mmCIF file of C-alpha atoms in Angstrom:
data_model
loop_
_atom_site.group_PDB
_atom_site.id
_atom_site.type_symbol
_atom_site.label_atom_id
_atom_site.label_comp_id
_atom_site.label_asym_id
_atom_site.label_seq_id
_atom_site.Cartn_x
_atom_site.Cartn_y
_atom_site.Cartn_z
ATOM 1 C CA GLN A 1 0.000 0.000 0.000
ATOM 2 C CA SER A 2 2.509 2.603 -1.107
ATOM 3 C CA ALA A 3 1.247 6.160 -1.459
ATOM 4 C CA LEU A 4 0.733 7.512 -4.942
ATOM 5 C CA THR A 5 3.434 9.946 -6.061
ATOM 6 C CA GLN A 6 2.582 13.621 -6.435
ATOM 7 C CA PRO A 7 4.848 16.664 -6.714
ATOM 8 C CA ALA A 8 5.200 18.368 -3.360
ATOM 9 C CA SER A 9 4.348 21.762 -4.774
ATOM 10 C CA VAL A 10 3.255 23.572 -7.899
ATOM 11 C CA SER A 11 2.626 27.231 -8.552
ATOM 12 C CA GLY A 12 1.085 29.484 -11.149
ATOM 13 C CA SER A 13 -0.105 33.008 -11.712
ATOM 14 C CA PRO A 14 -3.741 34.011 -11.855
ATOM 15 C CA GLY A 15 -5.251 33.093 -15.189
ATOM 16 C CA GLN A 16 -2.648 30.471 -15.977
ATOM 17 C CA SER A 17 -3.142 26.698 -16.107
ATOM 18 C CA ILE A 18 -1.346 24.144 -13.985
ATOM 19 C CA THR A 19 -1.273 20.353 -13.977
ATOM 20 C CA ILE A 20 -0.677 18.089 -11.008
ATOM 21 C CA SER A 21 0.445 14.539 -11.705
ATOM 22 C CA CYS A 22 -0.299 11.429 -9.689
ATOM 23 C CA THR A 23 1.751 8.328 -10.431
ATOM 24 C CA GLY A 24 0.870 4.864 -9.238
ATOM 25 C CA THR A 25 1.137 1.357 -10.593
ATOM 26 C CA SER A 26 -0.857 -1.096 -12.645
ATOM 27 C CA SER A 27 -2.387 -2.267 -9.353
ATOM 28 C CA ASP A 28 -4.046 1.044 -8.684
ATOM 29 C CA VAL A 29 -4.086 4.057 -11.026
ATOM 30 C CA GLY A 30 -3.290 2.045 -14.131
ATOM 31 C CA GLY A 31 -5.658 -0.781 -13.388
ATOM 32 C CA TYR A 32 -8.926 1.054 -12.807
ATOM 33 C CA ASN A 33 -10.717 4.218 -13.815
ATOM 34 C CA TYR A 34 -11.313 4.925 -10.134
ATOM 35 C CA VAL A 35 -9.075 7.913 -9.540
ATOM 36 C CA SER A 36 -10.349 10.926 -7.639
ATOM 37 C CA TRP A 37 -8.934 14.303 -6.666
ATOM 38 C CA TYR A 38 -9.545 16.281 -3.463
ATOM 39 C CA GLN A 39 -8.978 19.904 -2.567
ATOM 40 C CA GLN A 40 -8.223 20.790 1.034
ATOM 41 C CA HIS A 41 -7.961 24.272 2.452
ATOM 42 C CA PRO A 42 -6.164 24.722 5.801
ATOM 43 C CA GLY A 43 -8.213 23.486 8.716
ATOM 44 C CA LYS A 44 -10.991 22.192 6.475
ATOM 45 C CA ALA A 45 -12.187 18.781 5.395
ATOM 46 C CA PRO A 46 -11.242 17.608 1.898
ATOM 47 C CA LYS A 47 -13.634 18.287 -0.968
ATOM 48 C CA VAL A 48 -13.951 16.068 -4.030
ATOM 49 C CA MET A 49 -13.127 17.879 -7.264
ATOM 50 C CA ILE A 50 -12.872 14.966 -9.723
ATOM 51 C CA TYR A 51 -13.962 11.328 -9.495
ATOM 52 C CA ASP A 52 -13.699 8.321 -11.804
ATOM 53 C CA VAL A 53 -10.667 9.960 -13.484
ATOM 54 C CA SER A 54 -12.505 12.770 -15.236
ATOM 55 C CA ASN A 55 -15.978 13.280 -13.799
ATOM 56 C CA ARG A 56 -16.732 16.569 -12.116
ATOM 57 C CA PRO A 57 -19.328 16.692 -9.313
ATOM 58 C CA SER A 58 -22.100 19.227 -9.677
ATOM 59 C CA GLY A 59 -21.033 22.557 -8.254
ATOM 60 C CA VAL A 60 -17.354 22.126 -9.084
ATOM 61 C CA SER A 61 -16.035 24.675 -11.564
ATOM 62 C CA ASN A 62 -15.376 23.445 -15.096
ATOM 63 C CA ARG A 63 -11.911 24.952 -14.712
ATOM 64 C CA PHE A 64 -11.038 21.643 -13.037
ATOM 65 C CA SER A 65 -10.449 18.615 -15.260
ATOM 66 C CA GLY A 66 -8.929 15.174 -14.884
ATOM 67 C CA SER A 67 -7.290 12.641 -17.153
ATOM 68 C CA LYS A 68 -5.226 9.472 -17.049
ATOM 69 C CA SER A 69 -2.560 7.847 -19.159
ATOM 70 C CA GLY A 70 -1.167 4.504 -18.110
ATOM 71 C CA ASN A 71 -0.188 4.603 -14.446
ATOM 72 C CA THR A 72 -0.334 8.394 -14.197
ATOM 73 C CA ALA A 73 -3.402 10.534 -13.556
ATOM 74 C CA SER A 74 -3.467 14.300 -13.877
ATOM 75 C CA LEU A 75 -5.503 17.187 -12.528
ATOM 76 C CA THR A 76 -5.530 20.358 -14.574
ATOM 77 C CA ILE A 77 -6.763 23.677 -13.259
ATOM 78 C CA SER A 78 -7.237 26.349 -15.882
ATOM 79 C CA GLY A 79 -7.756 30.067 -15.323
ATOM 80 C CA LEU A 80 -6.107 29.931 -11.904
ATOM 81 C CA GLN A 81 -7.789 31.950 -9.198
ATOM 82 C CA ALA A 82 -6.599 32.956 -5.763
ATOM 83 C CA GLU A 83 -9.213 30.687 -4.160
ATOM 84 C CA ASP A 84 -7.632 27.654 -5.848
ATOM 85 C CA GLU A 85 -4.647 27.910 -3.514
ATOM 86 C CA ALA A 86 -4.887 24.744 -1.410
ATOM 87 C CA ASP A 87 -3.536 21.245 -0.995
ATOM 88 C CA TYR A 88 -4.591 18.690 -3.591
ATOM 89 C CA TYR A 89 -4.659 14.923 -3.136
ATOM 90 C CA CYS A 90 -5.242 12.158 -5.622
ATOM 91 C CA SER A 91 -6.698 8.822 -4.609
ATOM 92 C CA SER A 92 -7.165 5.482 -6.321
ATOM 93 C CA TYR A 93 -8.908 2.204 -5.736
ATOM 94 C CA THR A 94 -6.502 -0.765 -5.704
ATOM 95 C CA THR A 95 -6.510 -4.456 -6.538
ATOM 96 C CA SER A 96 -6.465 -5.273 -2.843
ATOM 97 C CA THR A 97 -9.902 -3.690 -2.441
ATOM 98 C CA THR A 98 -8.258 -0.854 -0.579
ATOM 99 C CA TRP A 99 -7.833 2.790 -1.418
ATOM 100 C CA VAL A 100 -4.638 4.825 -1.477
ATOM 101 C CA PHE A 101 -3.946 8.552 -1.441
ATOM 102 C CA GLY A 102 -1.121 10.530 -2.938
ATOM 103 C CA GLY A 103 1.247 12.468 -0.715
ATOM 104 C CA GLY A 104 -0.428 15.742 -1.615
ATOM 105 C CA THR A 105 0.542 18.799 -3.648
ATOM 106 C CA LYS A 106 0.558 22.339 -2.321
ATOM 107 C CA LEU A 107 -0.703 24.745 -4.970
ATOM 108 C CA THR A 108 0.479 28.330 -4.652
ATOM 109 C CA VAL A 109 -1.183 31.048 -6.688
ATOM 110 C CA LEU A 110 1.476 33.711 -7.185
ATOM 111 C CA GLN B 1 -28.695 17.922 3.526
ATOM 112 C CA VAL B 2 -26.035 15.292 4.052
ATOM 113 C CA GLN B 3 -24.163 15.618 7.309
ATOM 114 C CA LEU B 4 -21.479 13.483 8.898
ATOM 115 C CA VAL B 5 -20.467 14.282 12.467
ATOM 116 C CA GLU B 6 -17.557 12.508 14.111
ATOM 117 C CA SER B 7 -17.078 12.206 17.839
ATOM 118 C CA GLY B 8 -15.002 10.286 20.346
ATOM 119 C CA GLY B 9 -11.574 11.781 19.790
ATOM 120 C CA GLY B 10 -9.279 12.788 22.615
ATOM 121 C CA VAL B 11 -5.973 12.117 24.316
ATOM 122 C CA VAL B 12 -5.129 8.481 25.022
ATOM 123 C CA GLN B 13 -2.019 6.696 26.250
ATOM 124 C CA PRO B 14 -0.066 4.358 23.986
ATOM 125 C CA GLY B 15 -1.425 0.835 24.079
ATOM 126 C CA ARG B 16 -4.907 1.930 25.121
ATOM 127 C CA SER B 17 -8.140 1.883 23.124
ATOM 128 C CA LEU B 18 -10.527 4.487 21.763
ATOM 129 C CA ARG B 19 -13.798 4.281 19.845
ATOM 130 C CA LEU B 20 -14.777 6.871 17.266
ATOM 131 C CA SER B 21 -18.309 7.400 16.012
ATOM 132 C CA CYS B 22 -19.744 9.111 12.954
ATOM 133 C CA ALA B 23 -23.419 10.097 12.952
ATOM 134 C CA ALA B 24 -24.953 10.324 9.492
ATOM 135 C CA THR B 25 -28.015 12.335 8.530
ATOM 136 C CA GLY B 26 -29.651 13.540 5.337
ATOM 137 C CA PHE B 27 -29.295 10.384 3.248
ATOM 138 C CA THR B 28 -30.124 6.684 3.255
ATOM 139 C CA PHE B 29 -27.155 5.533 5.326
ATOM 140 C CA ARG B 30 -27.731 1.822 4.704
ATOM 141 C CA SER B 31 -27.257 2.299 0.955
ATOM 142 C CA LYS B 32 -23.728 3.750 1.039
ATOM 143 C CA GLY B 33 -20.268 2.416 1.732
ATOM 144 C CA MET B 34 -18.363 4.407 4.320
ATOM 145 C CA HIS B 35 -14.675 5.153 4.878
ATOM 146 C CA TRP B 36 -12.380 6.377 7.596
ATOM 147 C CA VAL B 37 -9.494 8.573 6.460
ATOM 148 C CA ARG B 38 -6.929 10.153 8.760
ATOM 149 C CA GLN B 39 -4.468 13.013 8.612
ATOM 150 C CA ALA B 40 -1.534 13.325 10.973
ATOM 151 C CA PRO B 41 -0.656 16.893 11.996
ATOM 152 C CA GLY B 42 0.917 18.701 9.072
ATOM 153 C CA LYS B 43 0.822 15.556 6.924
ATOM 154 C CA GLY B 44 -1.217 14.200 4.043
ATOM 155 C CA LEU B 45 -4.340 12.102 3.906
ATOM 156 C CA GLU B 46 -4.091 8.402 4.717
ATOM 157 C CA TRP B 47 -6.844 5.927 3.931
ATOM 158 C CA VAL B 48 -7.720 3.801 6.969
ATOM 159 C CA ALA B 49 -10.682 1.511 6.325
ATOM 160 C CA VAL B 50 -13.879 0.927 4.368
ATOM 161 C CA ILE B 51 -17.092 -0.925 5.158
ATOM 162 C CA TRP B 52 -19.642 -2.013 2.613
ATOM 163 C CA TYR B 53 -23.134 -0.498 2.687
ATOM 164 C CA ASP B 54 -24.591 -3.588 4.385
ATOM 165 C CA GLY B 55 -21.620 -4.251 6.649
ATOM 166 C CA SER B 56 -20.800 -7.466 4.797
ATOM 167 C CA LYS B 57 -17.205 -6.562 3.948
ATOM 168 C CA GLU B 58 -14.447 -4.552 5.598
ATOM 169 C CA TYR B 59 -10.983 -3.678 4.362
ATOM 170 C CA TYR B 60 -8.100 -2.014 6.138
ATOM 171 C CA ALA B 61 -4.824 -0.259 5.510
ATOM 172 C CA ASP B 62 -1.845 -2.401 6.465
ATOM 173 C CA SER B 63 -0.881 0.191 9.078
ATOM 174 C CA VAL B 64 -4.026 -0.507 11.138
ATOM 175 C CA LYS B 65 -4.933 -4.073 10.215
ATOM 176 C CA GLY B 66 -5.434 -6.227 13.275
ATOM 177 C CA ARG B 67 -5.704 -3.205 15.582
ATOM 178 C CA PHE B 68 -8.639 -1.213 14.192
ATOM 179 C CA THR B 69 -12.166 -2.437 13.458
ATOM 180 C CA ILE B 70 -14.690 -0.572 11.364
ATOM 181 C CA SER B 71 -18.372 -1.263 11.936
ATOM 182 C CA ARG B 72 -21.769 0.250 11.317
ATOM 183 C CA ASP B 73 -25.250 0.207 12.773
ATOM 184 C CA ASN B 74 -27.678 0.839 9.952
ATOM 185 C CA SER B 75 -30.575 1.027 12.400
ATOM 186 C CA LYS B 76 -28.919 4.031 14.069
ATOM 187 C CA ASP B 77 -27.210 5.545 10.998
ATOM 188 C CA THR B 78 -23.883 5.351 12.767
ATOM 189 C CA LEU B 79 -20.389 4.384 11.666
ATOM 190 C CA SER B 80 -17.744 3.404 14.203
ATOM 191 C CA LEU B 81 -14.007 2.828 14.392
ATOM 192 C CA GLN B 82 -12.697 0.779 17.307
ATOM 193 C CA MET B 83 -9.013 1.526 17.739
ATOM 194 C CA ASN B 84 -6.959 -0.805 19.942
ATOM 195 C CA SER B 85 -3.265 -0.936 20.790
ATOM 196 C CA LEU B 86 -2.876 2.702 19.859
ATOM 197 C CA ARG B 87 0.537 4.041 18.926
ATOM 198 C CA ALA B 88 1.982 7.529 18.747
ATOM 199 C CA GLU B 89 1.855 7.316 14.954
ATOM 200 C CA ASP B 90 -1.925 6.948 15.109
ATOM 201 C CA THR B 91 -2.138 10.576 16.219
ATOM 202 C CA ALA B 92 -4.265 12.299 13.586
ATOM 203 C CA VAL B 93 -7.530 13.919 12.682
ATOM 204 C CA TYR B 94 -9.904 11.122 11.740
ATOM 205 C CA TYR B 95 -12.534 11.806 9.088
ATOM 206 C CA CYS B 96 -15.490 9.670 8.120
ATOM 207 C CA ALA B 97 -16.505 9.959 4.489
ATOM 208 C CA ARG B 98 -19.317 8.666 2.321
ATOM 209 C CA LEU B 99 -18.486 6.643 -0.778
ATOM 210 C CA SER B 100 -20.553 7.031 -3.930
ATOM 211 C CA GLY B 101 -19.558 4.614 -6.659
ATOM 212 C CA TRP B 102 -15.971 3.391 -6.365
ATOM 213 C CA SER B 103 -13.931 6.563 -6.176
ATOM 214 C CA ASN B 104 -16.143 9.429 -5.072
ATOM 215 C CA LEU B 105 -15.801 10.332 -1.405
ATOM 216 C CA ASP B 106 -18.481 12.939 -1.811
ATOM 217 C CA TYR B 107 -19.200 13.954 1.774
ATOM 218 C CA TRP B 108 -16.790 14.253 4.685
ATOM 219 C CA GLY B 109 -17.237 14.996 8.346
ATOM 220 C CA GLN B 110 -15.378 17.789 10.096
ATOM 221 C CA GLY B 111 -12.958 15.339 11.694
ATOM 222 C CA THR B 112 -12.105 14.375 15.254
ATOM 223 C CA LEU B 113 -8.595 14.632 16.693
ATOM 224 C CA VAL B 114 -6.990 11.614 18.300
ATOM 225 C CA THR B 115 -3.765 12.216 20.206
ATOM 226 C CA VAL B 116 -1.789 9.221 21.427
ATOM 227 C CA SER B 117 0.639 10.363 24.072
ATOM 228 C CA SER B 118 1.834 9.407 27.513
#
């Protein structure tokens, strides 16, 4: 049950686009289309932004999008806004009928 | 509206036990799988355990297997986490979360802090 690999930090200016990667294995990210992404502001509970690789829950801005290629999933945020500054976590279902999170990525909006 | 409210956190000595609860309202509890996820201070999210909607199956992270037990009472809309043989590394905020489908943890509680310290 090794954590998925995410960059520790990413940054971008308002209006720009950024992409956060999430690398796993064929036993998790690569084996299922069950990858989700969570946004967490300091002191708050996580909030789902993307599920099943690329589905966006109602109420989540269409500036957020998800994709997957092989063992790596990606979250793209376009038109960066100050309110997007937060920690982002990916998660995947695994062959062991368990779930695993990534280590998290701190997004800084410059 | 959907609400999940955790309780039961606190300070406990290493080796002792603690039981967390999560009260669910605003949805048909017995129709949804439920998870526990934790977050150590200043650290990332760590998946802990899942229980099927009917309580028929449970799965655990290796880090808690054999020490923690997830359970649910669908007659009381309550999820529980029995934590035994607690260690310092179990110190964290514990969240309960509702699972929709296979990857969508769509509702989370506010979390309850467990501190394992002598």
